[in-house]
Amino acid sequence: MTAGFQELSAGRGFVGRLETGSDLVEEIERFCADHEVRAAQVVVIGAVRRARYAYYEQDDHRYLELESDTHHEIVGFIGNVSLRDGRPFLHAHASFADASGATVGGHLLRGIEVFAAEVMIRELAGVELVRTPDAATGLALW
Ligand code: ZN
C-alpha cells in the first residue's frame, strides 16, 4: 500500500560547509528557511563533537532520546526537508562512528555540535510535502 506518491523534478542545488561549533539541524533548517527551500533531499559528511539522536518506540509512540559527548565521524546521513507548522523541517537519520569504529545513530535531534560538515541540499520542485499528524504511527508524516 502506498500513501500518495508525487512526481518531482530537480530544483535548485546548494553545497556548503557548516561552521565549527554550529548546531547541525538548526543550521540546515535556517538555511532552507532563508532560501525558501520547502522540500529537499539533504546529504551531510563530516564529524561532530557531540551527537544527539533518538529511537522511536513504536508501541509507545514516543522518542527515546540518546546522546554522546565524544567525537564522532558522520559515516552515514540521509535526510529530507518538508514543511512542518509552515516552516522547513529537517528529518534526518545518521550513523556516527567513534575512535574504535563502533557506530551509534538514529533520528537526529537538535544539539548536535558540528566539528566539520559538508552539506549538499537538492531542492525538490513540483511537490508539496507537508507534515501532518498520523494516527497509526503517532508521527507527523507527509
Ligand atoms: Zn526519524
GROMACS .gro file of C-alpha atoms and ligand atoms in nm:
model
  143
    1MET     CA    1   0.000   0.000   0.000
    2THR     CA    2   0.133   0.341  -0.091
    3ALA     CA    3   0.037   0.672   0.058
    4GLY     CA    4   0.024   0.939  -0.207
    5PHE     CA    5   0.337   0.936  -0.418
    6GLN     CA    6   0.409   1.260  -0.605
    7GLU     CA    7   0.629   1.307  -0.909
    8LEU     CA    8   0.903   1.560  -0.850
    9SER     CA    9   1.163   1.737  -1.054
   10ALA     CA   10   1.503   1.871  -0.964
   11GLY     CA   11   1.506   2.220  -0.824
   12ARG     CA   12   1.800   2.428  -0.712
   13GLY     CA   13   2.108   2.272  -0.558
   14PHE     CA   14   2.324   2.407  -0.279
   15VAL     CA   15   2.657   2.291  -0.139
   16GLY     CA   16   2.838   2.440   0.155
   17ARG     CA   17   3.006   2.388   0.485
   18LEU     CA   18   2.874   2.448   0.835
   19GLU     CA   19   3.085   2.637   1.085
   20THR     CA   20   3.264   2.456   1.365
   21GLY     CA   21   3.053   2.469   1.678
   22SER     CA   22   2.724   2.522   1.497
   23ASP     CA   23   2.409   2.315   1.552
   24LEU     CA   24   2.373   2.072   1.262
   25VAL     CA   25   1.993   2.053   1.244
   26GLU     CA   26   1.926   2.418   1.326
   27GLU     CA   27   2.171   2.547   1.066
   28ILE     CA   28   2.028   2.338   0.782
   29GLU     CA   29   1.673   2.442   0.874
   30ARG     CA   30   1.781   2.807   0.895
   31PHE     CA   31   1.947   2.787   0.553
   32CYS     CA   32   1.634   2.635   0.400
   33ALA     CA   33   1.412   2.900   0.558
   34ASP     CA   34   1.640   3.181   0.440
   35HIS     CA   35   1.643   3.043   0.084
   36GLU     CA   36   1.277   2.939   0.073
   37VAL     CA   37   1.358   2.571   0.027
   38ARG     CA   38   1.031   2.392   0.108
   39ALA     CA   39   1.125   2.039   0.001
   40ALA     CA   40   1.470   1.889  -0.039
   41GLN     CA   41   1.699   1.593  -0.012
   42VAL     CA   42   1.992   1.652   0.223
   43VAL     CA   43   2.326   1.474   0.247
   44VAL     CA   44   2.599   1.553   0.501
   45ILE     CA   45   2.951   1.424   0.553
   46GLY     CA   46   3.180   1.534   0.831
   47ALA     CA   47   3.235   1.496   1.203
   48VAL     CA   48   3.068   1.607   1.523
   49ARG     CA   49   3.187   1.694   1.871
   50ARG     CA   50   2.858   1.594   2.030
   51ALA     CA   51   2.574   1.382   1.897
   52ARG     CA   52   2.204   1.391   1.987
   53TYR     CA   53   1.967   1.139   1.837
   54ALA     CA   54   1.662   0.936   1.921
   55TYR     CA   55   1.498   0.599   1.882
   56TYR     CA   56   1.124   0.596   1.819
   57GLU     CA   57   0.941   0.349   2.040
   58GLN     CA   58   0.670   0.219   1.807
   59ASP     CA   59   0.449   0.072   2.078
   60ASP     CA   60   0.456   0.381   2.299
   61HIS     CA   61   0.464   0.642   2.019
   62ARG     CA   62   0.743   0.836   2.183
   63TYR     CA   63   1.107   0.914   2.120
   64LEU     CA   64   1.376   0.776   2.349
   65GLU     CA   65   1.644   1.048   2.340
   66LEU     CA   66   2.009   0.943   2.331
   67GLU     CA   67   2.332   1.139   2.335
   68SER     CA   68   2.705   1.108   2.309
   69ASP     CA   69   2.952   1.375   2.408
   70THR     CA   70   3.255   1.211   2.243
   71HIS     CA   71   3.382   1.295   1.896
   72HIS     CA   72   3.235   1.100   1.607
   73GLU     CA   73   3.259   1.079   1.231
   74ILE     CA   74   2.934   1.113   1.039
   75VAL     CA   75   2.953   0.790   0.841
   76GLY     CA   76   2.600   0.791   0.706
   77PHE     CA   77   2.338   1.062   0.678
   78ILE     CA   78   2.008   1.067   0.495
   79GLY     CA   79   1.758   1.344   0.531
   80ASN     CA   80   1.477   1.540   0.379
   81VAL     CA   81   1.323   1.880   0.423
   82SER     CA   82   0.949   1.935   0.423
   83LEU     CA   83   0.710   2.180   0.585
   84ARG     CA   84   0.603   2.141   0.944
   85ASP     CA   85   0.395   2.417   1.101
   86GLY     CA   86   0.466   2.622   0.791
   87ARG     CA   87   0.844   2.615   0.822
   88PRO     CA   88   1.119   2.398   0.669
   89PHE     CA   89   1.173   2.095   0.891
   90LEU     CA   90   1.473   1.863   0.857
   91HIS     CA   91   1.402   1.494   0.913
   92ALA     CA   92   1.734   1.312   0.918
   93HIS     CA   93   1.882   0.986   1.037
   94ALA     CA   94   2.256   0.932   1.074
   95SER     CA   95   2.521   0.689   1.187
   96PHE     CA   96   2.814   0.816   1.394
   97ALA     CA   97   3.142   0.625   1.433
   98ASP     CA   98   3.375   0.667   1.732
   99ALA     CA   99   3.754   0.617   1.754
  100SER     CA  100   3.712   0.239   1.765
  101GLY     CA  101   3.487   0.239   1.458
  102ALA     CA  102   3.184   0.147   1.665
  103THR     CA  103   2.867   0.317   1.548
  104VAL     CA  104   2.560   0.461   1.709
  105GLY     CA  105   2.283   0.652   1.544
  106GLY     CA  106   1.921   0.725   1.496
  107HIS     CA  107   1.677   1.008   1.437
  108LEU     CA  108   1.865   1.335   1.465
  109LEU     CA  109   1.779   1.593   1.729
  110ARG     CA  110   1.885   1.950   1.788
  111GLY     CA  111   2.201   1.990   1.990
  112ILE     CA  112   2.443   1.814   1.755
  113GLU     CA  113   2.762   2.021   1.765
  114VAL     CA  114   2.944   2.032   1.433
  115PHE     CA  115   3.319   1.984   1.408
  116ALA     CA  116   3.312   1.990   1.027
  117ALA     CA  117   3.020   1.931   0.794
  118GLU     CA  118   2.994   1.942   0.417
  119VAL     CA  119   2.630   1.975   0.320
  120MET     CA  120   2.453   1.912  -0.010
  121ILE     CA  121   2.092   2.023  -0.044
  122ARG     CA  122   1.893   1.920  -0.351
  123GLU     CA  123   1.568   2.107  -0.376
  124LEU     CA  124   1.266   1.902  -0.486
  125ALA     CA  125   1.043   2.102  -0.718
  126GLY     CA  126   0.684   2.036  -0.814
  127VAL     CA  127   0.586   1.869  -0.488
  128GLU     CA  128   0.421   1.986  -0.169
  129LEU     CA  129   0.549   1.798   0.134
  130VAL     CA  130   0.360   1.899   0.446
  131ARG     CA  131   0.379   1.708   0.774
  132THR     CA  132   0.053   1.634   0.949
  133PRO     CA  133  -0.027   1.404   1.244
  134ASP     CA  134  -0.061   1.035   1.153
  135ALA     CA  135  -0.273   0.836   1.397
  136ALA     CA  136  -0.131   0.494   1.308
  137THR     CA  137   0.227   0.589   1.393
  138GLY     CA  138   0.191   0.891   1.618
  139LEU     CA  139   0.433   1.074   1.390
  140ALA     CA  140   0.398   1.387   1.180
  141LEU     CA  141   0.424   1.248   0.827
  142TRP     CA  142   0.374   1.372   0.470
  143ZN      ZN  143   1.309   0.990   1.209
   0.00000   0.00000   0.00000
